[in-house]
XYZ file of C-alpha atoms in Angstrom:
479
model
C 30.168 21.543 2.716
C 32.285 18.435 2.388
C 32.760 18.923 -1.368
C 33.648 21.749 -3.639
C 31.305 22.434 -6.520
C 33.385 20.254 -8.808
C 32.620 16.659 -9.499
C 33.562 14.004 -6.983
C 36.629 11.936 -7.777
C 35.697 8.361 -8.567
C 38.080 6.947 -5.973
C 37.124 9.166 -3.074
C 33.756 7.763 -2.126
C 34.993 4.243 -1.798
C 37.647 5.092 0.776
C 37.470 5.488 4.529
C 34.154 6.585 5.949
C 32.051 7.253 2.870
C 29.539 5.177 0.978
C 31.067 2.298 -0.950
C 31.250 2.288 -4.766
C 30.066 -1.211 -5.647
C 27.217 -0.894 -8.195
C 28.183 -1.874 -11.741
C 26.653 -0.420 -14.894
C 24.706 -3.612 -15.551
C 23.324 -3.641 -12.012
C 22.379 0.027 -12.384
C 20.468 -0.730 -15.600
C 18.375 -3.411 -13.901
C 18.012 -1.199 -10.827
C 16.408 1.470 -13.036
C 14.376 -1.030 -15.029
C 13.117 -2.779 -11.903
C 12.086 0.476 -10.263
C 10.204 1.815 -13.298
C 8.656 -1.607 -13.985
C 7.274 -1.607 -10.472
C 3.822 -2.270 -9.164
C 2.224 0.653 -11.047
C 1.596 -1.258 -14.267
C -0.046 -4.061 -12.304
C -2.572 -1.804 -10.547
C -3.050 1.371 -12.627
C -3.674 0.032 -16.106
C -7.425 -0.252 -15.480
C -7.694 3.393 -14.412
C -5.829 4.510 -17.542
C -8.122 2.411 -19.726
C -11.145 4.037 -18.059
C -9.767 7.504 -18.825
C -8.822 6.938 -22.476
C -10.489 3.856 -23.929
C -8.907 1.109 -26.007
C -6.123 3.413 -27.193
C -4.820 3.840 -23.634
C -1.414 2.591 -24.793
C -0.951 6.107 -26.178
C -1.060 7.488 -22.641
C 1.781 5.204 -21.607
C 3.757 6.111 -24.746
C 3.423 9.854 -24.085
C 4.090 9.438 -20.378
C 7.272 7.434 -20.810
C 8.519 9.910 -23.445
C 8.191 12.821 -21.005
C 9.755 10.723 -18.255
C 12.682 9.650 -20.462
C 13.442 13.273 -21.351
C 13.395 14.091 -17.650
C 15.705 11.134 -17.105
C 18.220 12.635 -19.530
C 18.355 15.761 -17.330
C 19.071 13.550 -14.330
C 21.789 11.757 -16.329
C 23.536 15.052 -17.083
C 23.353 16.239 -13.487
C 24.484 12.896 -12.060
C 27.595 12.861 -14.253
C 28.401 16.412 -13.092
C 27.657 15.709 -9.429
C 27.924 11.946 -8.745
C 26.848 12.276 -5.126
C 23.928 11.060 -3.035
C 20.750 13.180 -2.590
C 19.645 13.566 -6.220
C 17.274 16.432 -7.001
C 17.814 18.118 -3.622
C 21.556 18.343 -4.289
C 21.065 19.741 -7.804
C 18.736 22.479 -6.596
C 21.223 23.378 -3.863
C 24.024 23.584 -6.448
C 21.963 25.780 -8.774
C 20.345 28.202 -6.328
C 22.262 27.881 -3.053
C 19.028 28.511 -1.171
C 18.638 26.287 1.879
C 14.902 27.014 2.152
C 14.249 25.954 -1.452
C 16.504 22.907 -1.104
C 14.737 21.893 2.087
C 11.384 22.323 0.323
C 12.499 19.991 -2.471
C 13.885 17.517 0.055
C 10.654 17.482 2.071
C 8.575 17.195 -1.103
C 10.569 14.238 -2.380
C 10.630 12.502 0.983
C 6.885 13.092 1.433
C 6.214 11.497 -1.932
C 8.560 8.614 -1.174
C 7.174 7.927 2.314
C 3.599 8.017 1.013
C 4.458 5.677 -1.849
C 6.223 3.247 0.500
C 3.257 3.158 2.854
C 0.729 2.540 0.099
C 2.937 -0.149 -1.458
C 3.311 -1.920 1.888
C -0.459 -1.858 2.340
C -0.861 -3.205 -1.185
C 1.591 -5.982 -0.402
C -0.565 -7.036 2.546
C -3.676 -7.097 0.329
C -2.047 -9.369 -2.220
C -0.504 -11.499 0.526
C -3.971 -12.166 1.935
C -4.814 -13.916 -1.342
C -2.209 -16.525 -0.430
C -2.575 -16.559 3.372
C -5.385 -14.644 5.036
C -4.523 -15.485 8.673
C -2.035 -12.713 9.650
C -3.445 -9.203 10.258
C -2.771 -6.851 7.345
C -0.990 -4.315 9.556
C 1.377 -6.977 10.901
C 2.195 -8.173 7.386
C 2.893 -4.581 6.276
C 5.153 -3.804 9.231
C 7.124 -7.042 8.894
C 7.438 -6.381 5.173
C 8.969 -2.940 5.796
C 11.232 -4.272 8.568
C 12.642 -6.997 6.307
C 13.423 -4.494 3.545
C 15.052 -2.141 6.048
C 17.244 -5.059 7.171
C 18.237 -5.861 3.564
C 19.111 -2.206 3.019
C 21.137 -2.129 6.250
C 23.169 -5.174 5.195
C 24.455 -3.233 2.210
C 23.688 -1.522 -1.089
C 25.243 -4.328 -3.153
C 22.899 -6.870 -1.598
C 19.958 -4.518 -2.151
C 20.812 -3.998 -5.828
C 21.374 -7.713 -6.470
C 18.026 -8.486 -4.819
C 16.443 -5.769 -6.962
C 17.937 -7.274 -10.133
C 16.621 -10.749 -9.342
C 13.126 -9.411 -8.609
C 13.224 -7.408 -11.842
C 13.524 -10.641 -13.824
C 10.499 -12.045 -11.966
C 8.234 -9.042 -12.510
C 9.383 -8.727 -16.119
C 8.455 -12.382 -16.679
C 4.897 -11.596 -15.627
C 4.648 -8.818 -18.200
C 6.131 -11.097 -20.854
C 3.419 -13.657 -20.048
C 0.772 -10.988 -20.726
C 2.400 -10.135 -24.050
C 2.650 -13.859 -24.868
C -1.065 -14.332 -24.197
C -1.826 -11.520 -26.645
C 0.443 -12.995 -29.305
C -1.301 -16.363 -28.934
C -4.681 -14.606 -29.155
C -3.684 -12.693 -32.299
C -2.351 -15.881 -33.891
C -5.788 -17.457 -33.464
C -7.267 -14.631 -35.564
C -9.610 -13.338 -32.856
C -8.037 -9.914 -32.212
C -9.783 -6.658 -33.144
C -6.994 -4.180 -33.884
C -9.522 -1.362 -34.180
C -9.589 -1.324 -30.376
C -6.086 0.143 -30.359
C -7.343 3.345 -32.020
C -10.528 3.682 -29.973
C -10.764 6.734 -27.735
C -14.277 5.994 -26.537
C -14.553 8.450 -23.660
C -16.649 11.574 -24.039
C -15.042 14.945 -24.680
C -11.805 16.077 -26.271
C -9.594 13.092 -27.255
C -6.428 15.065 -26.459
C -7.683 15.777 -22.944
C -8.633 12.120 -22.549
C -5.074 11.077 -23.422
C -3.710 13.752 -21.058
C -5.917 12.337 -18.307
C -4.498 8.901 -19.024
C -0.950 10.268 -18.966
C -1.605 11.855 -15.570
C -2.817 8.528 -14.190
C -0.094 6.462 -15.845
C 2.705 8.759 -14.722
C 2.789 7.098 -11.312
C 3.903 3.924 -13.104
C 6.664 5.890 -14.849
C 8.169 7.297 -11.669
C 11.038 5.647 -9.870
C 13.881 6.515 -12.208
C 14.687 9.523 -10.005
C 15.602 7.093 -7.238
C 18.519 5.869 -9.341
C 20.263 9.236 -9.002
C 20.470 8.752 -5.252
C 22.911 5.834 -5.570
C 25.353 7.838 -7.718
C 27.882 7.895 -4.877
C 27.866 4.094 -4.773
C 28.154 3.476 -8.536
C 31.379 2.415 -10.222
C 32.373 4.914 -12.937
C 29.088 6.903 -12.801
C 30.094 9.131 -15.732
C 30.020 6.126 -18.041
C 27.334 4.046 -16.341
C 24.547 6.506 -15.670
C 23.543 7.865 -19.112
C 23.207 4.448 -20.763
C 21.778 2.685 -17.681
C 19.308 5.383 -16.624
C 17.926 6.442 -20.006
C 18.319 2.935 -21.459
C 16.435 1.346 -18.574
C 13.585 3.838 -18.945
C 13.268 3.280 -22.700
C 13.159 -0.502 -22.274
C 10.509 -0.082 -19.579
C 8.534 2.195 -21.896
C 8.541 -0.342 -24.728
C 7.359 -3.045 -22.315
C 4.588 -0.778 -20.985
C 3.289 0.006 -24.473
C 3.326 -3.661 -25.497
C 1.587 -4.744 -22.281
C -1.049 -2.035 -22.766
C -1.725 -3.207 -26.302
C -1.877 -6.808 -25.118
C -4.452 -5.976 -22.450
C -6.552 -3.904 -24.871
C -6.620 -6.691 -27.466
C -7.522 -9.530 -25.094
C -9.916 -7.936 -22.570
C -12.919 -5.625 -23.204
C -12.052 -2.063 -22.237
C -14.978 -1.717 -19.824
C -13.842 -4.882 -18.034
C -10.323 -3.504 -17.681
C -11.684 -0.174 -16.474
C -13.735 -1.829 -13.746
C -10.945 -4.002 -12.352
C -8.390 -3.187 -9.657
C -6.181 -6.023 -10.947
C -6.517 -5.389 -14.662
C -3.552 -7.489 -15.786
C -5.001 -10.449 -13.951
C -8.083 -10.067 -16.175
C -5.869 -11.002 -19.134
C -4.985 -14.276 -17.426
C -8.586 -14.945 -16.422
C -9.701 -14.879 -20.057
C -8.467 -18.468 -20.297
C -6.785 -17.885 -23.632
C -3.833 -20.126 -22.885
C -4.428 -23.873 -22.431
C -3.439 -23.787 -18.755
C -5.324 -23.835 -15.462
C -6.691 -20.367 -14.710
C -6.373 -20.985 -10.966
C -2.697 -21.822 -11.298
C -2.060 -18.766 -13.473
C -3.923 -16.572 -10.968
C -1.698 -17.810 -8.143
C 1.417 -17.255 -10.223
C 0.372 -13.701 -11.030
C -0.372 -12.966 -7.369
C 3.167 -14.010 -6.494
C 4.579 -11.913 -9.336
C 2.617 -8.894 -8.085
C 4.059 -9.404 -4.599
C 7.554 -9.466 -6.071
C 6.865 -6.296 -8.086
C 5.632 -4.451 -5.001
C 8.625 -5.681 -3.006
C 10.996 -4.466 -5.702
C 9.498 -0.977 -5.849
C 9.347 -0.612 -2.072
C 12.946 -1.774 -1.692
C 14.141 0.955 -4.039
C 12.156 3.669 -2.231
C 13.635 2.542 1.092
C 17.108 2.631 -0.462
C 16.475 6.185 -1.644
C 15.101 7.849 1.489
C 18.152 7.561 3.779
C 20.470 8.569 0.949
C 18.566 11.804 0.416
C 18.916 12.528 4.119
C 22.582 11.533 3.995
C 23.366 13.825 1.073
C 21.430 16.762 2.493
C 23.151 16.382 5.866
C 26.428 17.120 4.048
C 24.803 20.176 2.472
C 23.784 21.509 5.915
C 20.083 21.227 5.061
C 19.084 18.509 7.548
C 20.694 17.584 10.893
C 24.206 16.160 10.625
C 23.228 12.929 12.386
C 21.773 11.725 9.078
C 25.317 11.725 7.638
C 26.277 8.799 9.862
C 27.168 5.576 8.066
C 27.753 2.199 9.680
C 31.513 1.616 10.197
C 31.502 -1.825 8.549
C 28.325 -2.092 6.457
C 28.823 1.436 4.979
C 25.052 1.982 5.001
C 23.454 5.285 6.165
C 21.855 3.566 9.158
C 20.437 6.607 10.965
C 18.483 7.760 7.915
C 17.431 4.180 7.233
C 16.003 3.674 10.730
C 14.249 7.047 10.531
C 12.697 6.122 7.159
C 11.481 2.765 8.468
C 9.922 4.420 11.515
C 8.125 7.047 9.406
C 6.699 4.453 7.000
C 5.661 2.275 9.945
C 3.937 5.238 11.572
C 2.016 5.943 8.360
C 0.833 2.333 8.259
C -0.295 2.344 11.892
C -2.028 5.708 11.497
C -3.777 4.629 8.314
C -5.015 1.440 9.969
C -6.374 3.387 12.937
C -8.200 5.803 10.625
C -9.820 2.949 8.713
C -10.801 1.150 11.920
C -12.363 4.382 13.161
C -14.702 4.330 10.168
C -12.868 6.734 7.905
C -14.250 6.688 4.356
C -11.097 7.448 2.384
C -9.339 5.714 -0.500
C -5.939 6.406 1.011
C -3.907 4.484 -1.569
C -5.320 6.438 -4.537
C -5.032 9.738 -2.698
C -1.410 9.165 -1.727
C -0.599 8.068 -5.277
C -2.030 11.316 -6.654
C -0.173 13.398 -4.078
C 3.007 11.535 -5.037
C 2.498 12.446 -8.703
C 1.912 16.140 -7.886
C 5.105 16.333 -5.850
C 7.211 14.473 -8.395
C 5.961 16.393 -11.443
C 6.869 19.654 -9.720
C 10.303 18.252 -8.836
C 10.868 16.938 -12.374
C 10.105 20.358 -13.867
C 12.445 22.002 -11.364
C 15.234 19.494 -12.096
C 15.043 20.197 -15.844
C 15.175 23.934 -15.104
C 18.112 23.319 -12.774
C 19.917 21.324 -15.472
C 19.586 24.233 -17.900
C 20.640 26.771 -15.256
C 23.790 24.807 -14.389
C 24.973 24.697 -18.001
C 28.485 26.132 -18.109
C 29.160 25.399 -14.440
C 31.285 22.519 -13.133
C 31.719 21.229 -16.673
C 33.701 18.022 -17.078
C 34.707 16.279 -20.296
C 33.293 13.033 -18.873
C 29.856 14.520 -18.196
C 26.828 13.612 -20.314
C 25.011 16.494 -22.037
C 21.291 16.185 -22.664
C 19.616 17.571 -25.798
C 18.502 21.135 -25.024
C 15.341 21.295 -27.226
C 14.205 17.985 -25.734
C 14.749 19.349 -22.225
C 12.541 22.337 -23.020
C 9.887 19.975 -24.401
C 10.156 17.829 -21.273
C 9.791 20.885 -19.049
C 6.598 21.911 -20.845
C 5.312 18.330 -20.719
C 5.800 18.010 -16.958
C 4.145 21.374 -16.340
C 1.179 20.499 -18.588
C 0.567 17.198 -16.774
C 0.961 18.921 -13.399
C -1.552 21.605 -14.366
C -4.059 19.002 -15.497
C -3.741 16.959 -12.296
C -4.243 20.010 -10.086
C -7.085 21.371 -12.210
C -8.833 17.994 -12.218
C -8.423 17.419 -8.472
C -7.700 20.663 -6.529
C -8.067 18.772 -3.234
C -4.675 17.208 -3.873
C -3.109 20.587 -3.087
C -4.553 20.459 0.426
C -2.777 17.182 1.095
C 0.438 18.559 -0.362
C 0.120 21.700 1.753
C -0.374 19.620 4.900
C 2.790 17.627 4.228
C 4.742 20.787 3.439
C 3.467 22.406 6.653
C 4.992 19.536 8.618
C 8.212 20.087 6.704
C 8.037 23.795 7.535
C 8.022 22.995 11.233
C 11.031 20.723 10.756
C 12.796 23.490 8.841
C 12.373 25.937 11.713
C 13.771 23.337 14.096
C 16.702 22.702 11.747
C 17.474 26.424 11.571
C 17.678 26.572 15.347
C 19.902 23.495 15.644
C 21.898 24.535 12.606
C 22.789 27.888 14.155
C 23.972 26.206 17.338
C 25.929 23.645 15.285
C 27.628 26.307 13.177
C 28.396 28.466 16.185
C 29.977 25.423 17.848
C 32.491 25.237 15.011
C 34.129 21.981 14.038
C 33.032 20.241 17.199
C 29.437 20.728 16.209
C 29.819 19.261 12.755
C 29.506 15.691 11.663
C 32.389 13.340 12.310
C 34.900 13.844 9.479
C 35.111 10.108 9.012
C 31.435 10.175 7.983
C 31.806 12.951 5.426
C 32.700 12.026 1.871
C 35.840 13.593 0.495
C 37.528 14.183 3.872
C 39.850 11.191 3.823
């Protein structure tokens, strides 16, 4: 391992061959906010309304509370271990089990690759509303290639681009809230809708169902941990930027949910794949509906771009960090000599996402009757809920180890509550849709094959001694 179990010195990662510390606390805040305020709220709000009823804002409130508690565990672990790789690194620190760490790595990457592919396909669908001529697959592949190029240029450029897009997607949500305020001011709002749980059955289970669906919109904050090695003063920046960004996103989600419930009939929201656009189509504001529809389409494209950019930033950094932990092949530890970007992992990530897009297109053209986007979203949630629960457990297990006076310490009772919350949502998702486990098992089986291959190469690499290891200039801390 390139590092001891102690925290990484702030000055080390910026020298020589490592990743460059260039992300400020303010940039990190908007990075978190932009990732959490991604495309999920634009596409999932109708499904949550269908599960709960007019009070579906409660599902978002509960979901973001559980997510924020989980984020506090990440904040503690990041300030103890400000290195790339996130949850995979923390599990390796806590248990020292390469098989378990590889399982977490494969699970996270599987979720991230699936999310990137579905987002790219969604981008093509929205793009066709503006220009229908290019084939959807071509649009998706070009979209991924452009984001890979931005990531290759450098993390600073990626984060600045993310921050700018965050302002755009946030403006769209503010427009929705503004429409609701205008509607309420006219005296036409029925506030009783906000307490209506109109679905049949147990109201608590209905809210839990909504939380399970809305949780996909809450995810993304875990990606922030993977840029810890490129953040200036992570001990100070991460707690306020990570948890603060999530709380701001949660407030926006709740307000947007209330706005949609007040301005659009619940059954109309539930039956729409673009539920927020239904708010605009109500014609409440004295503007052209066609113009507003076009504006919202563009905002949705920006939101999808923002989320996909962050996932593509994350994937190579997981591979990079795990290469230094001897969990994946050392070639993934390579960084570009001038751009300081993990280019091998980045190219690999782009190729995997591109392969998913091509494969999905071929399946659909062959007549496959599968809602791939929804299925991959559910599989993503299953993987991430399991990882979140494990990260909270890891945070508690690592208490008393590698302590540093600069490290953030999360509230222990809240961590226990967050652990139970993640497990409860995970149980509900699996119980409601057991078929999701088959998809998860298939992805893990592929990872199992890769693990066997890594064991074989790893033995040869270790037996080769220093000559078989990664170039010291590419390993952080060896400067």
